[in-house]
PDB file of C-alpha atoms in Angstrom:
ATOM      1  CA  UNK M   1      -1.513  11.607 -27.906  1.00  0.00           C
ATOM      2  CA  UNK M   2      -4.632  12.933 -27.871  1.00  0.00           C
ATOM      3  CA  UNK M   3      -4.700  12.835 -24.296  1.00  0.00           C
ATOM      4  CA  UNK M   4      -1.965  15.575 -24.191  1.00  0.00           C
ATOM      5  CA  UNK M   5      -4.982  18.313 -24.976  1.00  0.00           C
ATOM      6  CA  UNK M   6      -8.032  16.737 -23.045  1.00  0.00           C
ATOM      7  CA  UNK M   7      -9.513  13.165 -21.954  1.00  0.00           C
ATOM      8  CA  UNK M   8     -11.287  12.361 -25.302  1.00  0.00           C
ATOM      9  CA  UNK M   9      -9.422   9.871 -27.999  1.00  0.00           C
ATOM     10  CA  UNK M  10      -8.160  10.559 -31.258  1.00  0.00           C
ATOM     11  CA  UNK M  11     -10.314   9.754 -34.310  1.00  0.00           C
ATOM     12  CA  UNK M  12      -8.783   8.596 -37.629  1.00  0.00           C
ATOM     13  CA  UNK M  13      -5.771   9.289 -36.638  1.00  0.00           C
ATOM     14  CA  UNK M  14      -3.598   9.510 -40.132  1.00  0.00           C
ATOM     15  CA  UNK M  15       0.505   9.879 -40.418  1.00  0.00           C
ATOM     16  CA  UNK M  16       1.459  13.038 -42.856  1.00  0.00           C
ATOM     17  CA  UNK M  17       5.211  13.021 -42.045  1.00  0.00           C
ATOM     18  CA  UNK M  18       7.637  10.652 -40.089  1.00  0.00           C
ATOM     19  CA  UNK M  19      11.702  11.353 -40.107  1.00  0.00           C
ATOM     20  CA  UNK M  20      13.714   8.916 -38.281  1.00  0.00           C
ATOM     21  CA  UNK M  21      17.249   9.391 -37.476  1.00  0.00           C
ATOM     22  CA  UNK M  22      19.588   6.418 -36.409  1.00  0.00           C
ATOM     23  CA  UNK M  23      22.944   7.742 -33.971  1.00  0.00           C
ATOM     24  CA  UNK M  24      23.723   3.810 -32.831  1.00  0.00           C
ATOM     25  CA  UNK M  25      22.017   1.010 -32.663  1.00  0.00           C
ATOM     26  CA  UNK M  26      21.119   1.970 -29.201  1.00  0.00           C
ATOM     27  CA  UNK M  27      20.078   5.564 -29.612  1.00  0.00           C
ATOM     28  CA  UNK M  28      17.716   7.139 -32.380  1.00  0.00           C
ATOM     29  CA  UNK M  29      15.822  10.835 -32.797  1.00  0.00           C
ATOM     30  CA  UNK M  30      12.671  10.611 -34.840  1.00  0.00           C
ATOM     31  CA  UNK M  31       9.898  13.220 -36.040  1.00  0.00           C
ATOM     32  CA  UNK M  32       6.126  12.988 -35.956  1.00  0.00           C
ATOM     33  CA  UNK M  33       3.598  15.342 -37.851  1.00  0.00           C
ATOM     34  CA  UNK M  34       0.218  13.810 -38.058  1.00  0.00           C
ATOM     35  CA  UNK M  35      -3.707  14.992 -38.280  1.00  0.00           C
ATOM     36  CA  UNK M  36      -6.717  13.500 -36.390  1.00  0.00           C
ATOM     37  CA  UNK M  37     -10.026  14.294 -35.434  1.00  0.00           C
ATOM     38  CA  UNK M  38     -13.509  13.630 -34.001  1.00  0.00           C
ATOM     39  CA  UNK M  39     -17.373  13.358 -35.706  1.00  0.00           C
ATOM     40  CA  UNK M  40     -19.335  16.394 -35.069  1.00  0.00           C
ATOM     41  CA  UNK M  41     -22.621  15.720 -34.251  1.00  0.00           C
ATOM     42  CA  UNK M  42     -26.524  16.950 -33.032  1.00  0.00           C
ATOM     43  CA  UNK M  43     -26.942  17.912 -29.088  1.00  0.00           C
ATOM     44  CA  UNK M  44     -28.294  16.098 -26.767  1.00  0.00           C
ATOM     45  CA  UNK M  45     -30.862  18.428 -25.282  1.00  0.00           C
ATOM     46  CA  UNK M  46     -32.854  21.176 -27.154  1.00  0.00           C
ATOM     47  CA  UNK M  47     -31.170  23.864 -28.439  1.00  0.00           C
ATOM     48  CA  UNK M  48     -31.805  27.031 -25.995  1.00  0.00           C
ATOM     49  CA  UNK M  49     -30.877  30.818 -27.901  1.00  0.00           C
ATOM     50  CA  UNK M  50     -30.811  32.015 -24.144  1.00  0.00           C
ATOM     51  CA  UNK M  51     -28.222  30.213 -23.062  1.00  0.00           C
ATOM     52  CA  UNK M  52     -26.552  29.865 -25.873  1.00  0.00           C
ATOM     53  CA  UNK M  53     -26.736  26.268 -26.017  1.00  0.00           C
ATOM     54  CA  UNK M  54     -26.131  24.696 -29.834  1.00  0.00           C
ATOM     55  CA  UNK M  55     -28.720  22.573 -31.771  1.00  0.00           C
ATOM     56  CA  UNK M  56     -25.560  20.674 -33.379  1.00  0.00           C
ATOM     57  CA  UNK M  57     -21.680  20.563 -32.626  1.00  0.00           C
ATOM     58  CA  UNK M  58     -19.028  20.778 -35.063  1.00  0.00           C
ATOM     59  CA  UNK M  59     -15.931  17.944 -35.675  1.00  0.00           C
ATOM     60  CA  UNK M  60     -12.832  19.009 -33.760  1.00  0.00           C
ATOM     61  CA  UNK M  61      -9.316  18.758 -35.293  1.00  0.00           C
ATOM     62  CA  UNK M  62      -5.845  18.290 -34.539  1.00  0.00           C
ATOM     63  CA  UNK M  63      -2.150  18.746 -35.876  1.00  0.00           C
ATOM     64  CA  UNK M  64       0.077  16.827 -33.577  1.00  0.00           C
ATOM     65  CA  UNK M  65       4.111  17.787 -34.305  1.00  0.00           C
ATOM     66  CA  UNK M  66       6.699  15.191 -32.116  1.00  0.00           C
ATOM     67  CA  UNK M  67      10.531  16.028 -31.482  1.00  0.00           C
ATOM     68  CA  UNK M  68      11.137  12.420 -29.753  1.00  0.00           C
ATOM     69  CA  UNK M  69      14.504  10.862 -28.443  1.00  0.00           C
ATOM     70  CA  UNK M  70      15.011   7.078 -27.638  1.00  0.00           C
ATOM     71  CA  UNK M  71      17.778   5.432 -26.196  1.00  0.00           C
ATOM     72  CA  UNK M  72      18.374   2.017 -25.057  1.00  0.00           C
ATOM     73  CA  UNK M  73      21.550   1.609 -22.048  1.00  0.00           C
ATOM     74  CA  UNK M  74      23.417  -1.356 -20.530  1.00  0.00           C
ATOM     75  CA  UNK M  75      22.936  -3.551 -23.043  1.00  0.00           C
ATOM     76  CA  UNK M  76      19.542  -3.420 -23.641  1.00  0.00           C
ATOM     77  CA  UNK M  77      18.288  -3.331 -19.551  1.00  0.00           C
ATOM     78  CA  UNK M  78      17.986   0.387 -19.498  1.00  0.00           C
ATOM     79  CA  UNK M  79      15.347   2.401 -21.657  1.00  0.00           C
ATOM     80  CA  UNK M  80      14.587   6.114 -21.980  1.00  0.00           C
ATOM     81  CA  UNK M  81      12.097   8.128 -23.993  1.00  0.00           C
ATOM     82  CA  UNK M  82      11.580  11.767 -24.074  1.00  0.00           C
ATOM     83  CA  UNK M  83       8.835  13.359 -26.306  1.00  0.00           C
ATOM     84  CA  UNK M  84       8.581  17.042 -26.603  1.00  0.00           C
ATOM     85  CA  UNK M  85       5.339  18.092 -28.561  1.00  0.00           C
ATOM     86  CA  UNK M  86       3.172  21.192 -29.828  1.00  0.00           C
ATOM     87  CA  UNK M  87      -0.389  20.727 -30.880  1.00  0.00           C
ATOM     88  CA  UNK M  88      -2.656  23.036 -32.501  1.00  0.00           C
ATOM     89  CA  UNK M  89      -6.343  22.490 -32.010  1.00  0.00           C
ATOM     90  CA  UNK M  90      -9.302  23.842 -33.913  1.00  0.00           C
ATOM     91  CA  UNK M  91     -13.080  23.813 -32.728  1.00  0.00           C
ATOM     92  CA  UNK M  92     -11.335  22.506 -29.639  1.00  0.00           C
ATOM     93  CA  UNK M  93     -14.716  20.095 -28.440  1.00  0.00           C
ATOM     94  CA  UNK M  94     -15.353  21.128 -24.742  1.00  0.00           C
ATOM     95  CA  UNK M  95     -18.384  19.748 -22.277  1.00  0.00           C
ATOM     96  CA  UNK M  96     -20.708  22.246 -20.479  1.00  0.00           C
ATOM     97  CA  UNK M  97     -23.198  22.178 -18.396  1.00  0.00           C
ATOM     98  CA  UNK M  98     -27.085  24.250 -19.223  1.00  0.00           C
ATOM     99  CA  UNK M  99     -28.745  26.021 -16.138  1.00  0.00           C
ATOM    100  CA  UNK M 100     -29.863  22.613 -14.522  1.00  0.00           C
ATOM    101  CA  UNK M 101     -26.824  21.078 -14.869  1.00  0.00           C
ATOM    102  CA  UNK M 102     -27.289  18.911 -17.877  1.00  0.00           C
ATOM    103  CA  UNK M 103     -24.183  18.106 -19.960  1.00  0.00           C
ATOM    104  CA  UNK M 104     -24.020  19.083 -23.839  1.00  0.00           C
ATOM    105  CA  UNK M 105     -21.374  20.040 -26.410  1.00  0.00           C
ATOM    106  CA  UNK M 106     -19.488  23.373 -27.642  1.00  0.00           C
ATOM    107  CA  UNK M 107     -16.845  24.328 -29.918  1.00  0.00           C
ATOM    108  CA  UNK M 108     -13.783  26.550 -28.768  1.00  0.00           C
ATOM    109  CA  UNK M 109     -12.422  28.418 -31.820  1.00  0.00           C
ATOM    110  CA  UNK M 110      -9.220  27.059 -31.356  1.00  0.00           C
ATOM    111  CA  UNK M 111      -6.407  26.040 -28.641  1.00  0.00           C
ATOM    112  CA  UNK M 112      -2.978  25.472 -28.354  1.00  0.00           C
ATOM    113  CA  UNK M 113      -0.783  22.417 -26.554  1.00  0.00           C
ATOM    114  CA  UNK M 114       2.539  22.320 -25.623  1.00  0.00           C
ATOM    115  CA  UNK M 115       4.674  19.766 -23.719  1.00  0.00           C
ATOM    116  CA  UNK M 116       6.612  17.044 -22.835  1.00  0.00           C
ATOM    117  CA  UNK M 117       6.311  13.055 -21.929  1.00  0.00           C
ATOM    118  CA  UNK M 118       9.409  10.918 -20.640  1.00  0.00           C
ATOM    119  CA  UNK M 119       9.513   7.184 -20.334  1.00  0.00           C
ATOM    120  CA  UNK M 120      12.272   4.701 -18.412  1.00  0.00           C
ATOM    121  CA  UNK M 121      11.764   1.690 -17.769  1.00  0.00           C
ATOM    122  CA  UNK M 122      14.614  -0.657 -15.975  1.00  0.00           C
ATOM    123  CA  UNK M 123      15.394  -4.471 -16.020  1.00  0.00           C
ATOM    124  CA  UNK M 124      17.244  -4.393 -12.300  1.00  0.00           C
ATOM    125  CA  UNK M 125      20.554  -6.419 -11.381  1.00  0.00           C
ATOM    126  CA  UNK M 126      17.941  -8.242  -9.189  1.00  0.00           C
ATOM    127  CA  UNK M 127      16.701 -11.289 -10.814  1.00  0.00           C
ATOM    128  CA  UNK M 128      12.955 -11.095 -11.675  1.00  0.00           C
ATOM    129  CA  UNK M 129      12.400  -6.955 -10.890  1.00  0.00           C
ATOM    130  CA  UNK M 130      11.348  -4.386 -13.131  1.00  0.00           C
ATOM    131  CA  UNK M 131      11.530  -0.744 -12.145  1.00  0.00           C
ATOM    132  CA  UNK M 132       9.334   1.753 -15.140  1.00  0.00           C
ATOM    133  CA  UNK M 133       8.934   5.662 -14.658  1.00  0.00           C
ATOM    134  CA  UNK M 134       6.467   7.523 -16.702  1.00  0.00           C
ATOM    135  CA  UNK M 135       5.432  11.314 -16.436  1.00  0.00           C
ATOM    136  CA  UNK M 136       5.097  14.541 -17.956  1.00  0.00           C
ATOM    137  CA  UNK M 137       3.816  18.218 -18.179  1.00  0.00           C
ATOM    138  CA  UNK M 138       0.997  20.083 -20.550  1.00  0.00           C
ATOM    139  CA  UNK M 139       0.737  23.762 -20.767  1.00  0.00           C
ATOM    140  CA  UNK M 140      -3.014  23.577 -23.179  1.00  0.00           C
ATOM    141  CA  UNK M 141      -4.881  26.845 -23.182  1.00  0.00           C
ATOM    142  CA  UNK M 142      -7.575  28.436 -25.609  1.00  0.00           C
ATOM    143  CA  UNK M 143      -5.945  30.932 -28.365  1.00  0.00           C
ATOM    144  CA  UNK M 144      -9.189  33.300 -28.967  1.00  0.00           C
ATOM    145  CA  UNK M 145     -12.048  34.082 -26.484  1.00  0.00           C
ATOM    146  CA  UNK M 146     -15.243  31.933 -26.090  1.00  0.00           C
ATOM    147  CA  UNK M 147     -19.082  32.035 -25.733  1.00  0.00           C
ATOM    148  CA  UNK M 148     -19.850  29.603 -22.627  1.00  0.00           C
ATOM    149  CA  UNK M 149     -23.563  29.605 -22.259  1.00  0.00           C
ATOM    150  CA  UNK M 150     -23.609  32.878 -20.970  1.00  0.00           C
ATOM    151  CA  UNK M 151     -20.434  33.451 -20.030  1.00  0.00           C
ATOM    152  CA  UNK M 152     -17.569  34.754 -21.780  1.00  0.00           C
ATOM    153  CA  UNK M 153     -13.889  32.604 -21.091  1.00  0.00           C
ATOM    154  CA  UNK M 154     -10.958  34.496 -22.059  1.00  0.00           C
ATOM    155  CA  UNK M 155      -8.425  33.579 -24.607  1.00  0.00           C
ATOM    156  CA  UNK M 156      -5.922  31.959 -22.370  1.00  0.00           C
ATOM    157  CA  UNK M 157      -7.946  29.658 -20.478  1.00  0.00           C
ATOM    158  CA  UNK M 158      -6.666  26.286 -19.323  1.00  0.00           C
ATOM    159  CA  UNK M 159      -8.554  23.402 -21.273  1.00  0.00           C
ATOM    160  CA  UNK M 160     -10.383  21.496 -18.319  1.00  0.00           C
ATOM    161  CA  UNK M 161      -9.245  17.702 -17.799  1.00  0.00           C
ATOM    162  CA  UNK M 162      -5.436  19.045 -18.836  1.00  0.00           C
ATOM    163  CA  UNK M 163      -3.398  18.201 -15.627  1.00  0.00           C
ATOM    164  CA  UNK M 164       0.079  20.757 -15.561  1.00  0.00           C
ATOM    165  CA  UNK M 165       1.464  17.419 -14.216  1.00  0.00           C
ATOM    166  CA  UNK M 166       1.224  13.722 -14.481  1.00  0.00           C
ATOM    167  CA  UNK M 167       3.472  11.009 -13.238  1.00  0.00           C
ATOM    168  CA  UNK M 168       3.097   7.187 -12.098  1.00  0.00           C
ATOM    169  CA  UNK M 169       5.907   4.600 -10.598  1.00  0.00           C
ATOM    170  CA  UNK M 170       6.106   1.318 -10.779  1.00  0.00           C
ATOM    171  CA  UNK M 171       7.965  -1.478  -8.916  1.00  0.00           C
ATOM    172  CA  UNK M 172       7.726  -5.109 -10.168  1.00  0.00           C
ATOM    173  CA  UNK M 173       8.974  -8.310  -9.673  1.00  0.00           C
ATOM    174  CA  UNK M 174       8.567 -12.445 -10.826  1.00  0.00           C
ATOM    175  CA  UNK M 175       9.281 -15.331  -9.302  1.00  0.00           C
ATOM    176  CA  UNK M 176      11.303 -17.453 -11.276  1.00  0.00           C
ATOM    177  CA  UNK M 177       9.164 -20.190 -13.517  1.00  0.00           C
ATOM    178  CA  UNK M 178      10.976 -23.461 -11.474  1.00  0.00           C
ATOM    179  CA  UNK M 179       9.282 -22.542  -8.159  1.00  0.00           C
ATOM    180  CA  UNK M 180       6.566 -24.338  -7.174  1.00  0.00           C
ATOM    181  CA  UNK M 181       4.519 -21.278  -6.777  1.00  0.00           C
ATOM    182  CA  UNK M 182       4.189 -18.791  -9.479  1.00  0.00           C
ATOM    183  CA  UNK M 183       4.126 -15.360  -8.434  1.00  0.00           C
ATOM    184  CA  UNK M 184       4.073 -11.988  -9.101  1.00  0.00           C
ATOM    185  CA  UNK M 185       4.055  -8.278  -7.157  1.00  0.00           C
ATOM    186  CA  UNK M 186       3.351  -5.043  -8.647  1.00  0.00           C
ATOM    187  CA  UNK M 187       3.447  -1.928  -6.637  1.00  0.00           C
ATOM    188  CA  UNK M 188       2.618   1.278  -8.306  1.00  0.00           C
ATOM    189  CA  UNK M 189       2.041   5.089  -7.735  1.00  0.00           C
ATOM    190  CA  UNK M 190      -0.069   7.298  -9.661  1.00  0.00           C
ATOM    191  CA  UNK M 191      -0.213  11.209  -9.663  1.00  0.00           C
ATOM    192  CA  UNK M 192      -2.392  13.715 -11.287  1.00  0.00           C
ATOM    193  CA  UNK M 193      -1.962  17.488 -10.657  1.00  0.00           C
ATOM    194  CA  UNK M 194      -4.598  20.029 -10.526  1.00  0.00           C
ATOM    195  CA  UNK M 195      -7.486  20.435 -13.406  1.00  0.00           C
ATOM    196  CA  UNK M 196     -10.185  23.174 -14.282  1.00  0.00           C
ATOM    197  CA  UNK M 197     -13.308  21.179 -13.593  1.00  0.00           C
ATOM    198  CA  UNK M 198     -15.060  23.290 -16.857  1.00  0.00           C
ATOM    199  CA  UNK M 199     -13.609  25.603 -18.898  1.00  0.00           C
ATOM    200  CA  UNK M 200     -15.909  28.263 -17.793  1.00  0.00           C
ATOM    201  CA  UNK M 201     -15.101  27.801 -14.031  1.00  0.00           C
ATOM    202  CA  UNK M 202     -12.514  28.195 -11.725  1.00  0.00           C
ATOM    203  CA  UNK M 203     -13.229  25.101  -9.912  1.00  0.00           C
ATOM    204  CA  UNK M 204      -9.856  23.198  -9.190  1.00  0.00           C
ATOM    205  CA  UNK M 205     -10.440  18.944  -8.902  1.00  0.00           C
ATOM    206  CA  UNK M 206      -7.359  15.976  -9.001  1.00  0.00           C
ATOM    207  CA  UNK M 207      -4.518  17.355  -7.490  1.00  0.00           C
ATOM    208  CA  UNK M 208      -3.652  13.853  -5.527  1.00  0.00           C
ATOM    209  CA  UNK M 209      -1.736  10.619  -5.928  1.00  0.00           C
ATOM    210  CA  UNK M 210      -2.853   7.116  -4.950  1.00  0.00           C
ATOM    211  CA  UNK M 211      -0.877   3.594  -4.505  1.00  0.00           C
ATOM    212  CA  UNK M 212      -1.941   0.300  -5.827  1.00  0.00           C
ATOM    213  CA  UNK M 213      -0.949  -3.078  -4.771  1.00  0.00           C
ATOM    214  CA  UNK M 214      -1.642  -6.180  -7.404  1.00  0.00           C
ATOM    215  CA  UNK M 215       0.076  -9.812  -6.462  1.00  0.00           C
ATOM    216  CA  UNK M 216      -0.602 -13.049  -7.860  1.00  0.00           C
ATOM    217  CA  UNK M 217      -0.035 -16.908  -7.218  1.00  0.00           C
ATOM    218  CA  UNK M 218      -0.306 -19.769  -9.235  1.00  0.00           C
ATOM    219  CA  UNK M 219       0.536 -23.887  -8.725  1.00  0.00           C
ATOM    220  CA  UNK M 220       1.006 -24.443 -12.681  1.00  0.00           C
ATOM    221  CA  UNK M 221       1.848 -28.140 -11.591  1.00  0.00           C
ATOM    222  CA  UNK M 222      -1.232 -28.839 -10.394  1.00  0.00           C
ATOM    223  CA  UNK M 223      -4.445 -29.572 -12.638  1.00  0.00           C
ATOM    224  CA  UNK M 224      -6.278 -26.115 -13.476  1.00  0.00           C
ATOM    225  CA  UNK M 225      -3.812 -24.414 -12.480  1.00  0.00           C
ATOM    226  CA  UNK M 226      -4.849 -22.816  -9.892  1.00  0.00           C
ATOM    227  CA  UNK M 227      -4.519 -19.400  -9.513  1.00  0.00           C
ATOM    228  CA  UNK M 228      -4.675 -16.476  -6.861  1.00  0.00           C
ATOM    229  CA  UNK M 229      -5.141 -12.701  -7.522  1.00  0.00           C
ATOM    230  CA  UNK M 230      -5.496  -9.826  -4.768  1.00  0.00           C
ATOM    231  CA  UNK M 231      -5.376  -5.858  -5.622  1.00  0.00           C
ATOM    232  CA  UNK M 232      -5.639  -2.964  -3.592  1.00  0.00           C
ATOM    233  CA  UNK M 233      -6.578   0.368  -4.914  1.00  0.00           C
ATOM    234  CA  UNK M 234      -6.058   3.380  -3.019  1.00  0.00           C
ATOM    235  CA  UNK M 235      -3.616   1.686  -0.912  1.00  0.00           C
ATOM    236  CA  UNK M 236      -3.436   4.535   1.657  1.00  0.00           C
ATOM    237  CA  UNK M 237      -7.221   5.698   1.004  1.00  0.00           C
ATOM    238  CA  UNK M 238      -6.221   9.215  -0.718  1.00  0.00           C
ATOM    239  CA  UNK M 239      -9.457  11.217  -1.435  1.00  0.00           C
ATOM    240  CA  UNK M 240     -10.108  13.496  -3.456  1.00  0.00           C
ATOM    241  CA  UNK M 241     -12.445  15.715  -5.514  1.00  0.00           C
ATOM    242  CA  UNK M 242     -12.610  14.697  -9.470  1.00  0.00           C
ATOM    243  CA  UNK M 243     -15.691  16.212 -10.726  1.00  0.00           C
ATOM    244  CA  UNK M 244     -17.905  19.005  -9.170  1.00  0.00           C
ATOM    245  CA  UNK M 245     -21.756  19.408  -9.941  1.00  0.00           C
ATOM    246  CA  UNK M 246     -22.775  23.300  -9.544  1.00  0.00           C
ATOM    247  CA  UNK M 247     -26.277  23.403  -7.339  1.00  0.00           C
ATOM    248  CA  UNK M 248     -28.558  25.649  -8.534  1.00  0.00           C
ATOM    249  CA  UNK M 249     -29.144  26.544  -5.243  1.00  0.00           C
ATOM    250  CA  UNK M 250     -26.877  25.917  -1.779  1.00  0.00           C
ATOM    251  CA  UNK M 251     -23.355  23.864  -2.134  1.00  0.00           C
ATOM    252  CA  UNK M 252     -21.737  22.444  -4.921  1.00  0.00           C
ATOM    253  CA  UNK M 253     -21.619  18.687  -5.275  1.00  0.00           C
ATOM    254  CA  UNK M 254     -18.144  17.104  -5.032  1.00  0.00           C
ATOM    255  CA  UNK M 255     -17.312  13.552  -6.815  1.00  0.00           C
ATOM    256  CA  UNK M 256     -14.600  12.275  -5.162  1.00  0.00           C
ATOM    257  CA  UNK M 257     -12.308   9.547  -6.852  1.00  0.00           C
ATOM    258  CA  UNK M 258     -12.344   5.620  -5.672  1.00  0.00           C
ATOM    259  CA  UNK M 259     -11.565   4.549  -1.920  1.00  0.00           C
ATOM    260  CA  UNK M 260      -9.870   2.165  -0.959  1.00  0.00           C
ATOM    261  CA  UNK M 261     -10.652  -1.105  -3.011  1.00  0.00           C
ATOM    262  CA  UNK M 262      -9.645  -4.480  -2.046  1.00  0.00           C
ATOM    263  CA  UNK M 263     -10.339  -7.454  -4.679  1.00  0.00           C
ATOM    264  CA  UNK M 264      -9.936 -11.284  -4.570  1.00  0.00           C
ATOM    265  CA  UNK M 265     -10.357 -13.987  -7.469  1.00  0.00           C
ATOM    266  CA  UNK M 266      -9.700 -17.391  -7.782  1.00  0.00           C
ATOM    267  CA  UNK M 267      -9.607 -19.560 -11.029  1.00  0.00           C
ATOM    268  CA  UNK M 268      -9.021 -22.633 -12.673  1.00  0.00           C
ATOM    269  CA  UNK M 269      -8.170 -23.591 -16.068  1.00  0.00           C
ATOM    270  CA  UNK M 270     -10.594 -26.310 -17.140  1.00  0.00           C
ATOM    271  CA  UNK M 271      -9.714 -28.641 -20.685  1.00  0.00           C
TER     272      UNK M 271
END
């Protein structure tokens, strides 16, 4: 859940209150309220008064609250989950960059989350295929203004690495175990919307979706059991800015996610 406010992971996480309500056997509404947080720590670069750049950073913390409803259709073939959730964040933990672009730590007073995640996921009249849908949308903005380097980011700013939209698809299906050949296709989409590349820039990265292709073969009748695996990633070569580095002088630099990627591997099983 953690990744609902930013790209770090939850620390410790601890459950304060779960309520769980039964409709059916099939269908249930449940509550969440739980704490986490992350070690504080000391910088790693000098501390620098003029640009405001702290000796040590403080532990970040978070109250995660969960309204969630799961439901289970057609005997058992059809699931769907949908979370809504608020989270309230305090010394929100953000990454910045000094005046030659080296990376250390700040607090942000405090930030707010709000949002929702759905889930299906669908066993298919088709023998052996397995359609799954995942997605959802963040609003997660600072509460109170903040002292970037030398910049000042108003309350109201968009926590960087907090997409307004995510969503993936995936298509999959198994050969049946009495074939000869074992195998198995995957197809799936990913999409992530727009990001703040820092929270004291307007510098817009993501904002693109990519396909990947997995398929595998295996002869389990035959000694080792011999096995094929191919992936593609970035099926149809999307690219796309996911990080930017601010020159000190001339352009900006622009990391741009994976091309395509095409892998092969072959194994055996030895006794």
């Amino acid at each position: 859940m953690w990744q609902k406010v930013c790209t770090g992971k939850l620390t410790n996480p601890w459950p304060v209150l779960l309520d769980h309500y039964n409709f059916t056997d099939d269908h249930s509404l449940y509550f969440l309220a739980n704490k986490g947080f992350r070690f504080g720590g000391i910088q790693n670069l000098p501390e620098d008064e003029l640009q405001n750049v702290p000796g040590t950073y403080n532990s970040d913390y978070i109250w995660n609250y969960e309204l969630g409803l799961r439901t289970s259709w057609l005997r058992n073939t059809l699931e769907f989950d949908i979370t809504a959730f608020h989270i309230d964040y305090t010394d929100a933990l953000v990454v910045l960059k000094n005046a030659i672009q080296i990376n250390y730590y700040d607090n942000v007073g405090s930030a707010e989350s709000d949002g929702f995640e759905a889930n299906l996921r669908w066993l298919t009249p088709i023998p052996g295929v397995i359609f799954s849908l995942s997605g959802g949308t963040v609003d997660a903005r600072t509460t109170e203004d903040f002292q970037a380097g030398r910049d000042i980011v108003p309350a109201g700013k968009t926590l960087p690495g907090s997409a307004d939209y995510q969503y993936s698809a995936n298509l999959a299906a198994y050969g049946s175990p009495d074939w000869l050949v074992n195998m198995s296709v995957l197809l799936g989409y990913t999409y992530v919307g727009e990001t703040y590349n820092d929270i004291a820039s307007d510098e817009i990265v993501n904002d693109y979706g990519s396909y990947n292709l997995g398929m595998s073969f295996s002869i389990p009748s035959l000694k080792g059991r011999p096995t094929l695996a191919l992936n593609v990633l970035n099926l149809t070569n999307e690219t796309a800015p996911v990080s930017v580095i601010n020159a000190a002088a001339g352009d900006n630099f622009y990391i741009l996610n994976p091309p395509r990627t095409v892998t092969a591997r072959f194994s055996l099983e030895l006794d």
